[in-house]
JSON list of C-alpha atoms in Angstrom, two decimals:
[
{"chain": "A", "resi": 1, "resn": "VAL", "atom": "CA", "xyz": [74.48, 24.50, 99.83]},
{"chain": "A", "resi": 2, "resn": "VAL", "atom": "CA", "xyz": [76.77, 27.49, 100.29]},
{"chain": "A", "resi": 3, "resn": "LEU", "atom": "CA", "xyz": [75.35, 30.99, 100.18]},
{"chain": "A", "resi": 4, "resn": "GLN", "atom": "CA", "xyz": [77.50, 34.01, 99.43]},
{"chain": "A", "resi": 5, "resn": "TRP", "atom": "CA", "xyz": [76.40, 37.60, 98.94]},
{"chain": "A", "resi": 6, "resn": "GLN", "atom": "CA", "xyz": [78.50, 39.79, 96.70]},
{"chain": "A", "resi": 7, "resn": "LYS", "atom": "CA", "xyz": [78.80, 43.53, 96.25]},
{"chain": "A", "resi": 8, "resn": "ASN", "atom": "CA", "xyz": [80.12, 44.66, 92.88]},
{"chain": "A", "resi": 9, "resn": "ASN", "atom": "CA", "xyz": [81.17, 41.05, 92.20]},
{"chain": "A", "resi": 10, "resn": "VAL", "atom": "CA", "xyz": [83.25, 40.85, 95.39]},
{"chain": "A", "resi": 11, "resn": "ASP", "atom": "CA", "xyz": [82.36, 38.47, 98.23]},
{"chain": "A", "resi": 12, "resn": "ILE", "atom": "CA", "xyz": [81.06, 40.18, 101.33]},
{"chain": "A", "resi": 13, "resn": "PRO", "atom": "CA", "xyz": [82.76, 38.64, 104.39]},
{"chain": "A", "resi": 14, "resn": "GLY", "atom": "CA", "xyz": [80.26, 36.88, 106.69]},
{"chain": "A", "resi": 15, "resn": "ALA", "atom": "CA", "xyz": [77.31, 37.42, 104.31]},
{"chain": "A", "resi": 16, "resn": "ASN", "atom": "CA", "xyz": [76.33, 33.75, 104.04]},
{"chain": "A", "resi": 17, "resn": "ALA", "atom": "CA", "xyz": [72.63, 33.76, 104.92]},
{"chain": "A", "resi": 18, "resn": "ILE", "atom": "CA", "xyz": [69.60, 33.87, 102.68]},
{"chain": "A", "resi": 19, "resn": "THR", "atom": "CA", "xyz": [69.06, 37.43, 103.83]},
{"chain": "A", "resi": 20, "resn": "TYR", "atom": "CA", "xyz": [71.69, 40.17, 103.92]},
{"chain": "A", "resi": 21, "resn": "ILE", "atom": "CA", "xyz": [70.96, 43.12, 106.20]},
{"chain": "A", "resi": 22, "resn": "ILE", "atom": "CA", "xyz": [72.84, 46.40, 105.93]},
{"chain": "A", "resi": 23, "resn": "GLN", "atom": "CA", "xyz": [72.86, 48.09, 109.31]},
{"chain": "A", "resi": 24, "resn": "SER", "atom": "CA", "xyz": [72.92, 51.93, 109.39]},
{"chain": "A", "resi": 25, "resn": "ALA", "atom": "CA", "xyz": [73.23, 52.21, 105.63]},
{"chain": "A", "resi": 26, "resn": "LYS", "atom": "CA", "xyz": [75.70, 54.80, 104.35]},
{"chain": "A", "resi": 27, "resn": "ALA", "atom": "CA", "xyz": [76.69, 56.17, 100.96]},
{"chain": "A", "resi": 28, "resn": "GLU", "atom": "CA", "xyz": [79.58, 53.72, 100.95]},
{"chain": "A", "resi": 29, "resn": "ASP", "atom": "CA", "xyz": [77.03, 50.90, 100.77]},
{"chain": "A", "resi": 30, "resn": "ASN", "atom": "CA", "xyz": [75.86, 52.00, 97.31]},
{"chain": "A", "resi": 31, "resn": "GLY", "atom": "CA", "xyz": [76.46, 49.28, 94.72]},
{"chain": "A", "resi": 32, "resn": "SER", "atom": "CA", "xyz": [75.22, 46.19, 92.90]},
{"chain": "A", "resi": 33, "resn": "TYR", "atom": "CA", "xyz": [74.35, 43.15, 95.03]},
{"chain": "A", "resi": 34, "resn": "LYS", "atom": "CA", "xyz": [73.62, 39.51, 94.20]},
{"chain": "A", "resi": 35, "resn": "LEU", "atom": "CA", "xyz": [73.42, 36.16, 95.97]},
{"chain": "A", "resi": 36, "resn": "LYS", "atom": "CA", "xyz": [75.53, 33.27, 94.73]},
{"chain": "A", "resi": 37, "resn": "VAL", "atom": "CA", "xyz": [74.20, 29.81, 95.65]},
{"chain": "A", "resi": 38, "resn": "THR", "atom": "CA", "xyz": [76.60, 26.87, 95.29]},
{"chain": "A", "resi": 39, "resn": "ASN", "atom": "CA", "xyz": [75.58, 23.23, 95.52]},
{"chain": "A", "resi": 40, "resn": "THR", "atom": "CA", "xyz": [78.80, 21.59, 96.56]},
{"chain": "A", "resi": 41, "resn": "ALA", "atom": "CA", "xyz": [77.46, 18.10, 96.06]},
{"chain": "A", "resi": 42, "resn": "CYS", "atom": "CA", "xyz": [76.65, 18.76, 92.43]},
{"chain": "A", "resi": 43, "resn": "ASN", "atom": "CA", "xyz": [79.41, 21.31, 91.95]},
{"chain": "A", "resi": 44, "resn": "SER", "atom": "CA", "xyz": [76.92, 23.79, 90.48]},
{"chain": "A", "resi": 45, "resn": "THR", "atom": "CA", "xyz": [76.31, 27.48, 91.13]},
{"chain": "A", "resi": 46, "resn": "ILE", "atom": "CA", "xyz": [73.40, 29.75, 90.41]},
{"chain": "A", "resi": 47, "resn": "THR", "atom": "CA", "xyz": [73.21, 33.50, 90.90]},
{"chain": "A", "resi": 48, "resn": "SER", "atom": "CA", "xyz": [70.28, 35.70, 91.81]},
{"chain": "A", "resi": 49, "resn": "ASP", "atom": "CA", "xyz": [69.24, 38.77, 89.90]},
{"chain": "A", "resi": 50, "resn": "ILE", "atom": "CA", "xyz": [71.36, 41.84, 90.56]},
{"chain": "A", "resi": 51, "resn": "VAL", "atom": "CA", "xyz": [69.82, 44.48, 92.78]},
{"chain": "A", "resi": 52, "resn": "THR", "atom": "CA", "xyz": [71.11, 48.03, 92.97]},
{"chain": "A", "resi": 53, "resn": "VAL", "atom": "CA", "xyz": [71.27, 49.70, 96.37]},
{"chain": "A", "resi": 54, "resn": "THR", "atom": "CA", "xyz": [71.29, 53.48, 96.46]},
{"chain": "A", "resi": 55, "resn": "VAL", "atom": "CA", "xyz": [71.65, 55.17, 99.84]},
{"chain": "A", "resi": 56, "resn": "ASN", "atom": "CA", "xyz": [70.58, 58.79, 99.72]},
{"chain": "A", "resi": 57, "resn": "VAL", "atom": "CA", "xyz": [72.41, 61.10, 102.09]},
{"chain": "A", "resi": 58, "resn": "LYS", "atom": "CA", "xyz": [70.81, 64.13, 103.69]},
{"chain": "A", "resi": 59, "resn": "PRO", "atom": "CA", "xyz": [72.36, 67.49, 102.77]},
{"chain": "A", "resi": 60, "resn": "ASN", "atom": "CA", "xyz": [75.10, 68.81, 104.99]},
{"chain": "A", "resi": 61, "resn": "ILE", "atom": "CA", "xyz": [77.10, 72.02, 104.58]},
{"chain": "A", "resi": 62, "resn": "THR", "atom": "CA", "xyz": [80.82, 71.37, 105.00]},
{"chain": "A", "resi": 63, "resn": "GLU", "atom": "CA", "xyz": [82.09, 74.87, 104.14]},
{"chain": "A", "resi": 64, "resn": "GLN", "atom": "CA", "xyz": [80.09, 78.05, 104.66]},
{"chain": "A", "resi": 65, "resn": "PRO", "atom": "CA", "xyz": [80.19, 81.00, 102.23]},
{"chain": "A", "resi": 66, "resn": "LYS", "atom": "CA", "xyz": [82.42, 83.90, 103.28]},
{"chain": "A", "resi": 67, "resn": "ALA", "atom": "CA", "xyz": [81.67, 87.62, 103.43]},
{"chain": "A", "resi": 68, "resn": "ILE", "atom": "CA", "xyz": [83.47, 89.85, 100.94]},
{"chain": "A", "resi": 69, "resn": "ASP", "atom": "CA", "xyz": [84.36, 93.54, 100.88]},
{"chain": "A", "resi": 70, "resn": "VAL", "atom": "CA", "xyz": [85.51, 94.29, 97.35]},
{"chain": "A", "resi": 71, "resn": "CYS", "atom": "CA", "xyz": [85.87, 96.97, 94.69]},
{"chain": "A", "resi": 72, "resn": "GLN", "atom": "CA", "xyz": [83.26, 97.67, 92.09]},
{"chain": "A", "resi": 73, "resn": "GLY", "atom": "CA", "xyz": [83.98, 96.24, 88.65]},
{"chain": "A", "resi": 74, "resn": "THR", "atom": "CA", "xyz": [85.92, 93.19, 89.85]},
{"chain": "A", "resi": 75, "resn": "GLU", "atom": "CA", "xyz": [85.12, 89.51, 89.32]},
{"chain": "A", "resi": 76, "resn": "GLN", "atom": "CA", "xyz": [83.91, 87.81, 92.49]},
{"chain": "A", "resi": 77, "resn": "THR", "atom": "CA", "xyz": [82.47, 84.45, 93.57]},
{"chain": "A", "resi": 78, "resn": "LEU", "atom": "CA", "xyz": [80.48, 83.31, 96.59]},
{"chain": "A", "resi": 79, "resn": "SER", "atom": "CA", "xyz": [80.87, 79.58, 97.24]},
{"chain": "A", "resi": 80, "resn": "VAL", "atom": "CA", "xyz": [79.41, 76.88, 99.44]},
{"chain": "A", "resi": 81, "resn": "LYS", "atom": "CA", "xyz": [80.48, 73.26, 99.84]},
{"chain": "A", "resi": 82, "resn": "ALA", "atom": "CA", "xyz": [78.02, 70.53, 100.80]},
{"chain": "A", "resi": 83, "resn": "THR", "atom": "CA", "xyz": [77.57, 66.77, 100.80]},
{"chain": "A", "resi": 84, "resn": "GLY", "atom": "CA", "xyz": [74.38, 64.87, 100.10]},
{"chain": "A", "resi": 85, "resn": "SER", "atom": "CA", "xyz": [72.38, 63.20, 97.36]},
{"chain": "A", "resi": 86, "resn": "ASN", "atom": "CA", "xyz": [70.92, 65.03, 94.36]},
{"chain": "A", "resi": 87, "resn": "LEU", "atom": "CA", "xyz": [71.56, 68.47, 95.77]},
{"chain": "A", "resi": 88, "resn": "THR", "atom": "CA", "xyz": [69.96, 71.58, 94.33]},
{"chain": "A", "resi": 89, "resn": "TYR", "atom": "CA", "xyz": [70.90, 75.12, 95.28]},
{"chain": "A", "resi": 90, "resn": "ILE", "atom": "CA", "xyz": [69.23, 78.51, 95.36]},
{"chain": "A", "resi": 91, "resn": "TRP", "atom": "CA", "xyz": [71.00, 81.67, 96.48]},
{"chain": "A", "resi": 92, "resn": "LEU", "atom": "CA", "xyz": [69.08, 84.40, 98.26]},
{"chain": "A", "resi": 93, "resn": "LYS", "atom": "CA", "xyz": [69.85, 88.11, 98.48]},
{"chain": "A", "resi": 94, "resn": "ASN", "atom": "CA", "xyz": [68.13, 90.03, 101.27]},
{"chain": "A", "resi": 95, "resn": "GLY", "atom": "CA", "xyz": [65.65, 87.14, 101.57]},
{"chain": "A", "resi": 96, "resn": "GLU", "atom": "CA", "xyz": [64.74, 87.04, 97.86]},
{"chain": "A", "resi": 97, "resn": "ASP", "atom": "CA", "xyz": [65.72, 84.33, 95.38]},
{"chain": "A", "resi": 98, "resn": "VAL", "atom": "CA", "xyz": [68.56, 85.29, 93.03]},
{"chain": "A", "resi": 99, "resn": "PRO", "atom": "CA", "xyz": [67.57, 84.31, 89.47]},
{"chain": "A", "resi": 100, "resn": "ASN", "atom": "CA", "xyz": [69.61, 81.53, 87.80]},
{"chain": "A", "resi": 101, "resn": "SER", "atom": "CA", "xyz": [71.62, 80.84, 90.97]},
{"chain": "A", "resi": 102, "resn": "ASN", "atom": "CA", "xyz": [71.27, 77.06, 91.11]},
{"chain": "A", "resi": 103, "resn": "THR", "atom": "CA", "xyz": [74.93, 76.08, 91.56]},
{"chain": "A", "resi": 104, "resn": "PRO", "atom": "CA", "xyz": [77.28, 76.00, 94.57]},
{"chain": "A", "resi": 105, "resn": "ASP", "atom": "CA", "xyz": [79.04, 79.09, 93.18]},
{"chain": "A", "resi": 106, "resn": "LEU", "atom": "CA", "xyz": [77.38, 82.48, 92.73]},
{"chain": "A", "resi": 107, "resn": "LYS", "atom": "CA", "xyz": [79.52, 84.45, 90.29]},
{"chain": "A", "resi": 108, "resn": "PHE", "atom": "CA", "xyz": [79.71, 88.19, 89.64]},
{"chain": "A", "resi": 109, "resn": "ASP", "atom": "CA", "xyz": [81.58, 88.92, 86.41]},
{"chain": "A", "resi": 110, "resn": "ASP", "atom": "CA", "xyz": [81.49, 92.68, 87.02]},
{"chain": "A", "resi": 111, "resn": "ILE", "atom": "CA", "xyz": [80.27, 93.33, 90.55]},
{"chain": "A", "resi": 112, "resn": "LYS", "atom": "CA", "xyz": [78.23, 96.51, 91.00]},
{"chain": "A", "resi": 113, "resn": "ALA", "atom": "CA", "xyz": [77.08, 98.63, 93.92]},
{"chain": "A", "resi": 114, "resn": "SER", "atom": "CA", "xyz": [73.60, 97.17, 93.40]},
{"chain": "A", "resi": 115, "resn": "ASP", "atom": "CA", "xyz": [75.00, 93.68, 94.16]},
{"chain": "A", "resi": 116, "resn": "ALA", "atom": "CA", "xyz": [75.75, 94.66, 97.76]},
{"chain": "A", "resi": 117, "resn": "GLY", "atom": "CA", "xyz": [73.54, 92.98, 100.34]},
{"chain": "A", "resi": 118, "resn": "ARG", "atom": "CA", "xyz": [73.10, 89.99, 102.62]},
{"chain": "A", "resi": 119, "resn": "TYR", "atom": "CA", "xyz": [73.36, 86.55, 101.01]},
{"chain": "A", "resi": 120, "resn": "ARG", "atom": "CA", "xyz": [72.76, 82.93, 101.96]},
{"chain": "A", "resi": 121, "resn": "VAL", "atom": "CA", "xyz": [72.15, 79.70, 100.06]},
{"chain": "A", "resi": 122, "resn": "ARG", "atom": "CA", "xyz": [69.38, 77.14, 100.51]},
{"chain": "A", "resi": 123, "resn": "ILE", "atom": "CA", "xyz": [70.20, 73.49, 99.71]},
{"chain": "A", "resi": 124, "resn": "VAL", "atom": "CA", "xyz": [67.67, 70.74, 99.02]},
{"chain": "A", "resi": 125, "resn": "GLY", "atom": "CA", "xyz": [68.52, 67.05, 98.59]},
{"chain": "A", "resi": 126, "resn": "SER", "atom": "CA", "xyz": [66.78, 63.71, 98.15]},
{"chain": "A", "resi": 127, "resn": "CYS", "atom": "CA", "xyz": [66.47, 63.46, 101.93]},
{"chain": "A", "resi": 128, "resn": "SER", "atom": "CA", "xyz": [65.28, 65.93, 104.52]},
{"chain": "A", "resi": 129, "resn": "PRO", "atom": "CA", "xyz": [66.00, 68.38, 105.95]},
{"chain": "A", "resi": 130, "resn": "ILE", "atom": "CA", "xyz": [66.44, 71.44, 103.75]},
{"chain": "A", "resi": 131, "resn": "VAL", "atom": "CA", "xyz": [69.55, 73.27, 104.97]},
{"chain": "A", "resi": 132, "resn": "THR", "atom": "CA", "xyz": [70.43, 76.95, 104.77]},
{"chain": "A", "resi": 133, "resn": "SER", "atom": "CA", "xyz": [73.88, 78.44, 105.03]},
{"chain": "A", "resi": 134, "resn": "ASP", "atom": "CA", "xyz": [75.00, 81.23, 107.30]},
{"chain": "A", "resi": 135, "resn": "GLU", "atom": "CA", "xyz": [74.01, 84.70, 106.10]},
{"chain": "A", "resi": 136, "resn": "ILE", "atom": "CA", "xyz": [76.99, 86.72, 104.90]},
{"chain": "A", "resi": 137, "resn": "GLU", "atom": "CA", "xyz": [77.39, 90.32, 103.78]},
{"chain": "A", "resi": 138, "resn": "VAL", "atom": "CA", "xyz": [78.66, 91.49, 100.40]},
{"chain": "A", "resi": 139, "resn": "LYS", "atom": "CA", "xyz": [80.10, 95.01, 100.46]},
{"chain": "A", "resi": 140, "resn": "VAL", "atom": "CA", "xyz": [81.01, 96.79, 97.24]},
{"chain": "A", "resi": 141, "resn": "LYS", "atom": "CA", "xyz": [83.35, 99.79, 97.38]},
{"chain": "A", "resi": 142, "resn": "PRO", "atom": "CA", "xyz": [82.88, 102.31, 94.54]},
{"chain": "A", "resi": 143, "resn": "LEU", "atom": "CA", "xyz": [85.45, 103.34, 91.98]},
{"chain": "A", "resi": 144, "resn": "PRO", "atom": "CA", "xyz": [86.51, 107.00, 92.12]},
{"chain": "A", "resi": 145, "resn": "GLU", "atom": "CA", "xyz": [84.06, 109.27, 90.34]},
{"chain": "A", "resi": 146, "resn": "ILE", "atom": "CA", "xyz": [84.38, 112.93, 89.39]},
{"chain": "A", "resi": 147, "resn": "THR", "atom": "CA", "xyz": [81.15, 114.89, 89.68]},
{"chain": "A", "resi": 148, "resn": "GLN", "atom": "CA", "xyz": [82.50, 118.32, 88.68]},
{"chain": "A", "resi": 149, "resn": "GLN", "atom": "CA", "xyz": [85.40, 118.86, 86.30]},
{"chain": "A", "resi": 150, "resn": "PRO", "atom": "CA", "xyz": [87.89, 121.76, 86.55]},
{"chain": "A", "resi": 151, "resn": "GLU", "atom": "CA", "xyz": [87.51, 124.53, 83.97]},
{"chain": "A", "resi": 152, "resn": "ASN", "atom": "CA", "xyz": [89.88, 126.63, 81.90]},
{"chain": "A", "resi": 153, "resn": "THR", "atom": "CA", "xyz": [90.89, 129.67, 83.95]},
{"chain": "A", "resi": 154, "resn": "GLU", "atom": "CA", "xyz": [92.24, 133.06, 82.85]},
{"chain": "A", "resi": 155, "resn": "VAL", "atom": "CA", "xyz": [93.78, 135.46, 85.36]},
{"chain": "A", "resi": 156, "resn": "VAL", "atom": "CA", "xyz": [96.23, 138.39, 85.48]},
{"chain": "A", "resi": 157, "resn": "GLU", "atom": "CA", "xyz": [99.64, 138.35, 87.08]},
{"chain": "A", "resi": 158, "resn": "GLY", "atom": "CA", "xyz": [99.63, 138.99, 90.80]},
{"chain": "A", "resi": 159, "resn": "SER", "atom": "CA", "xyz": [96.05, 137.82, 91.30]},
{"chain": "A", "resi": 160, "resn": "ILE", "atom": "CA", "xyz": [94.75, 134.54, 92.79]},
{"chain": "A", "resi": 161, "resn": "ALA", "atom": "CA", "xyz": [94.07, 131.54, 90.55]},
{"chain": "A", "resi": 162, "resn": "THR", "atom": "CA", "xyz": [91.65, 128.87, 91.79]},
{"chain": "A", "resi": 163, "resn": "LEU", "atom": "CA", "xyz": [91.16, 125.45, 90.16]},
{"chain": "A", "resi": 164, "resn": "ALA", "atom": "CA", "xyz": [88.59, 123.03, 91.58]},
{"chain": "A", "resi": 165, "resn": "VAL", "atom": "CA", "xyz": [87.36, 119.48, 91.11]},
{"chain": "A", "resi": 166, "resn": "GLN", "atom": "CA", "xyz": [84.60, 117.61, 92.92]},
{"chain": "A", "resi": 167, "resn": "ALA", "atom": "CA", "xyz": [84.46, 113.85, 93.66]},
{"chain": "A", "resi": 168, "resn": "LYS", "atom": "CA", "xyz": [81.50, 111.71, 94.68]},
{"chain": "A", "resi": 169, "resn": "GLU", "atom": "CA", "xyz": [83.14, 109.91, 97.60]},
{"chain": "A", "resi": 170, "resn": "ALA", "atom": "CA", "xyz": [83.95, 111.78, 100.79]},
{"chain": "A", "resi": 171, "resn": "ASN", "atom": "CA", "xyz": [87.15, 109.78, 101.30]},
{"chain": "A", "resi": 172, "resn": "SER", "atom": "CA", "xyz": [88.56, 110.59, 97.86]},
{"chain": "A", "resi": 173, "resn": "GLN", "atom": "CA", "xyz": [92.18, 111.68, 97.59]},
{"chain": "A", "resi": 174, "resn": "PHE", "atom": "CA", "xyz": [93.52, 114.34, 95.23]},
{"chain": "A", "resi": 175, "resn": "GLN", "atom": "CA", "xyz": [96.78, 115.19, 93.51]},
{"chain": "A", "resi": 176, "resn": "TRP", "atom": "CA", "xyz": [97.02, 118.15, 91.15]},
{"chain": "A", "resi": 177, "resn": "MET", "atom": "CA", "xyz": [99.37, 117.91, 88.21]},
{"chain": "A", "resi": 178, "resn": "LYS", "atom": "CA", "xyz": [100.92, 120.57, 85.99]},
{"chain": "A", "resi": 179, "resn": "GLY", "atom": "CA", "xyz": [101.87, 118.93, 82.74]},
{"chain": "A", "resi": 180, "resn": "GLU", "atom": "CA", "xyz": [103.30, 115.61, 83.88]},
{"chain": "A", "resi": 181, "resn": "GLU", "atom": "CA", "xyz": [104.69, 116.89, 87.20]},
{"chain": "A", "resi": 182, "resn": "GLU", "atom": "CA", "xyz": [103.01, 116.80, 90.60]},
{"chain": "A", "resi": 183, "resn": "VAL", "atom": "CA", "xyz": [102.21, 120.17, 92.12]},
{"chain": "A", "resi": 184, "resn": "LEU", "atom": "CA", "xyz": [103.86, 119.91, 95.53]},
{"chain": "A", "resi": 185, "resn": "GLY", "atom": "CA", "xyz": [101.42, 120.04, 98.42]},
{"chain": "A", "resi": 186, "resn": "ALA", "atom": "CA", "xyz": [98.40, 120.22, 96.09]},
{"chain": "A", "resi": 187, "resn": "THR", "atom": "CA", "xyz": [96.41, 117.37, 97.64]},
{"chain": "A", "resi": 188, "resn": "ALA", "atom": "CA", "xyz": [93.02, 119.00, 98.14]},
{"chain": "A", "resi": 189, "resn": "ASN", "atom": "CA", "xyz": [90.16, 119.23, 95.68]},
{"chain": "A", "resi": 190, "resn": "VAL", "atom": "CA", "xyz": [90.83, 122.97, 95.32]},
{"chain": "A", "resi": 191, "resn": "LEU", "atom": "CA", "xyz": [94.16, 124.27, 94.05]},
{"chain": "A", "resi": 192, "resn": "THR", "atom": "CA", "xyz": [94.78, 127.92, 94.99]},
{"chain": "A", "resi": 193, "resn": "ILE", "atom": "CA", "xyz": [97.75, 129.80, 93.56]},
{"chain": "A", "resi": 194, "resn": "ASN", "atom": "CA", "xyz": [98.39, 133.12, 95.27]},
{"chain": "A", "resi": 195, "resn": "ASN", "atom": "CA", "xyz": [100.21, 135.96, 93.52]},
{"chain": "A", "resi": 196, "resn": "VAL", "atom": "CA", "xyz": [100.09, 134.02, 90.27]},
{"chain": "A", "resi": 197, "resn": "SER", "atom": "CA", "xyz": [102.92, 134.57, 87.79]},
{"chain": "A", "resi": 198, "resn": "LYS", "atom": "CA", "xyz": [103.61, 133.77, 84.17]},
{"chain": "A", "resi": 199, "resn": "ALA", "atom": "CA", "xyz": [105.54, 130.71, 85.34]},
{"chain": "A", "resi": 200, "resn": "ASP", "atom": "CA", "xyz": [102.30, 129.28, 86.71]},
{"chain": "A", "resi": 201, "resn": "ALA", "atom": "CA", "xyz": [100.64, 129.25, 83.31]},
{"chain": "A", "resi": 202, "resn": "GLY", "atom": "CA", "xyz": [100.19, 125.81, 81.72]},
{"chain": "A", "resi": 203, "resn": "GLN", "atom": "CA", "xyz": [98.08, 122.68, 81.52]},
{"chain": "A", "resi": 204, "resn": "TYR", "atom": "CA", "xyz": [96.62, 121.30, 84.76]},
{"chain": "A", "resi": 205, "resn": "PHE", "atom": "CA", "xyz": [94.59, 118.26, 85.77]},
{"chain": "A", "resi": 206, "resn": "CYS", "atom": "CA", "xyz": [93.78, 116.39, 88.97]},
{"chain": "A", "resi": 207, "resn": "ILE", "atom": "CA", "xyz": [94.18, 112.71, 89.81]},
{"chain": "A", "resi": 208, "resn": "VAL", "atom": "CA", "xyz": [91.30, 111.56, 92.01]},
{"chain": "A", "resi": 209, "resn": "SER", "atom": "CA", "xyz": [91.80, 108.25, 93.82]},
{"chain": "A", "resi": 210, "resn": "ASN", "atom": "CA", "xyz": [90.37, 105.96, 96.50]},
{"chain": "A", "resi": 211, "resn": "ASN", "atom": "CA", "xyz": [91.01, 102.41, 97.69]},
{"chain": "A", "resi": 212, "resn": "CYS", "atom": "CA", "xyz": [89.71, 101.01, 94.41]},
{"chain": "A", "resi": 213, "resn": "GLY", "atom": "CA", "xyz": [91.73, 102.99, 91.89]},
{"chain": "A", "resi": 214, "resn": "SER", "atom": "CA", "xyz": [92.29, 106.40, 90.35]},
{"chain": "A", "resi": 215, "resn": "ILE", "atom": "CA", "xyz": [90.89, 108.57, 87.60]},
{"chain": "A", "resi": 216, "resn": "GLU", "atom": "CA", "xyz": [92.14, 111.71, 85.88]},
{"chain": "A", "resi": 217, "resn": "SER", "atom": "CA", "xyz": [90.10, 114.87, 85.48]},
{"chain": "A", "resi": 218, "resn": "ASN", "atom": "CA", "xyz": [89.85, 116.79, 82.25]},
{"chain": "A", "resi": 219, "resn": "LYS", "atom": "CA", "xyz": [93.01, 118.70, 81.34]},
{"chain": "A", "resi": 220, "resn": "ILE", "atom": "CA", "xyz": [92.48, 122.44, 81.51]},
{"chain": "A", "resi": 221, "resn": "ALA", "atom": "CA", "xyz": [94.55, 125.56, 80.73]},
{"chain": "A", "resi": 222, "resn": "LEU", "atom": "CA", "xyz": [95.61, 128.23, 83.20]},
{"chain": "A", "resi": 223, "resn": "ILE", "atom": "CA", "xyz": [96.27, 131.42, 81.26]},
{"chain": "A", "resi": 224, "resn": "VAL", "atom": "CA", "xyz": [98.13, 134.27, 82.96]},
{"chain": "A", "resi": 225, "resn": "ASN", "atom": "CA", "xyz": [97.84, 137.67, 81.34]},
{"chain": "A", "resi": 226, "resn": "ASP", "atom": "CA", "xyz": [99.99, 140.76, 81.96]},
{"chain": "A", "resi": 227, "resn": "ALA", "atom": "CA", "xyz": [98.81, 142.86, 84.84]},
{"chain": "A", "resi": 228, "resn": "ALA", "atom": "CA", "xyz": [96.74, 145.84, 83.67]},
{"chain": "A", "resi": 229, "resn": "SER", "atom": "CA", "xyz": [98.47, 149.23, 84.13]},
{"chain": "A", "resi": 230, "resn": "GLY", "atom": "CA", "xyz": [96.80, 151.54, 86.63]},
{"chain": "A", "resi": 231, "resn": "PRO", "atom": "CA", "xyz": [95.21, 154.88, 85.38]},
{"chain": "A", "resi": 232, "resn": "ALA", "atom": "CA", "xyz": [97.72, 157.70, 84.72]},
{"chain": "A", "resi": 233, "resn": "ILE", "atom": "CA", "xyz": [97.11, 161.10, 86.38]},
{"chain": "A", "resi": 234, "resn": "GLY", "atom": "CA", "xyz": [98.29, 164.07, 84.34]},
{"chain": "A", "resi": 235, "resn": "VAL", "atom": "CA", "xyz": [98.77, 167.56, 85.81]},
{"chain": "A", "resi": 236, "resn": "ASN", "atom": "CA", "xyz": [98.61, 170.73, 83.61]},
{"chain": "A", "resi": 237, "resn": "THR", "atom": "CA", "xyz": [100.66, 173.22, 85.59]},
{"chain": "A", "resi": 238, "resn": "LYS", "atom": "CA", "xyz": [99.39, 176.19, 83.55]},
{"chain": "A", "resi": 239, "resn": "ASN", "atom": "CA", "xyz": [95.93, 175.77, 84.99]},
{"chain": "A", "resi": 240, "resn": "VAL", "atom": "CA", "xyz": [96.82, 175.09, 88.60]},
{"chain": "A", "resi": 241, "resn": "ASN", "atom": "CA", "xyz": [95.53, 177.61, 91.10]},
{"chain": "A", "resi": 242, "resn": "PHE", "atom": "CA", "xyz": [97.41, 177.43, 94.37]},
{"chain": "A", "resi": 243, "resn": "GLY", "atom": "CA", "xyz": [95.22, 180.02, 96.01]},
{"chain": "A", "resi": 244, "resn": "ASN", "atom": "CA", "xyz": [96.52, 183.01, 97.89]},
{"chain": "A", "resi": 245, "resn": "VAL", "atom": "CA", "xyz": [100.05, 182.80, 99.13]},
{"chain": "A", "resi": 246, "resn": "GLU", "atom": "CA", "xyz": [100.62, 184.47, 102.52]}
]
């Protein structure tokens, strides 16, 4: 009688005993096994029932998630890579479970300031132990935001005209525009025009920017009126008394 074990219908070299032992079973040993028994004298063969061997592998993280420092409103993804059997995932933000985060990828379609925090992912498999990734930080930089718009301004020639805009972020940058042209040197939130003239009249706005983009303020009008004439002093010589003349 000749005994031969097979895996997935292929003879296993050296597996010719009534018992087949798999030492240190690995995922590669998964498959369908059967024993083929051949009676050489009678030239007959019978085969055992097929048994399925499934080797569950404990979870192991092969690639940790990475920290991100990104702009608000962008699409972002945190990812982890792991091996193991029947893995399930749950992402945590600041120690709390993130709802509906049961995949290796945690996606933000439109990341917001409120999404900033410290993240990690917990992975459970068919075998112990439960593994947890490194904790990483998600930073979200804001888009530029104007908190106070400039206003229409009316002044007289020769006076001082002041236009102002306010932005939320301290590191905001400014560029004042007149019509479609940059006002040279006007890179502060306040635009001051000394000794204003008729040539300064026109439409103004400010471009406010930061590392995540730019935004335009409202367009406003600077109106320059003629300077008011000073009061005239008239002298009626008929009524002037010069006093006594020595």
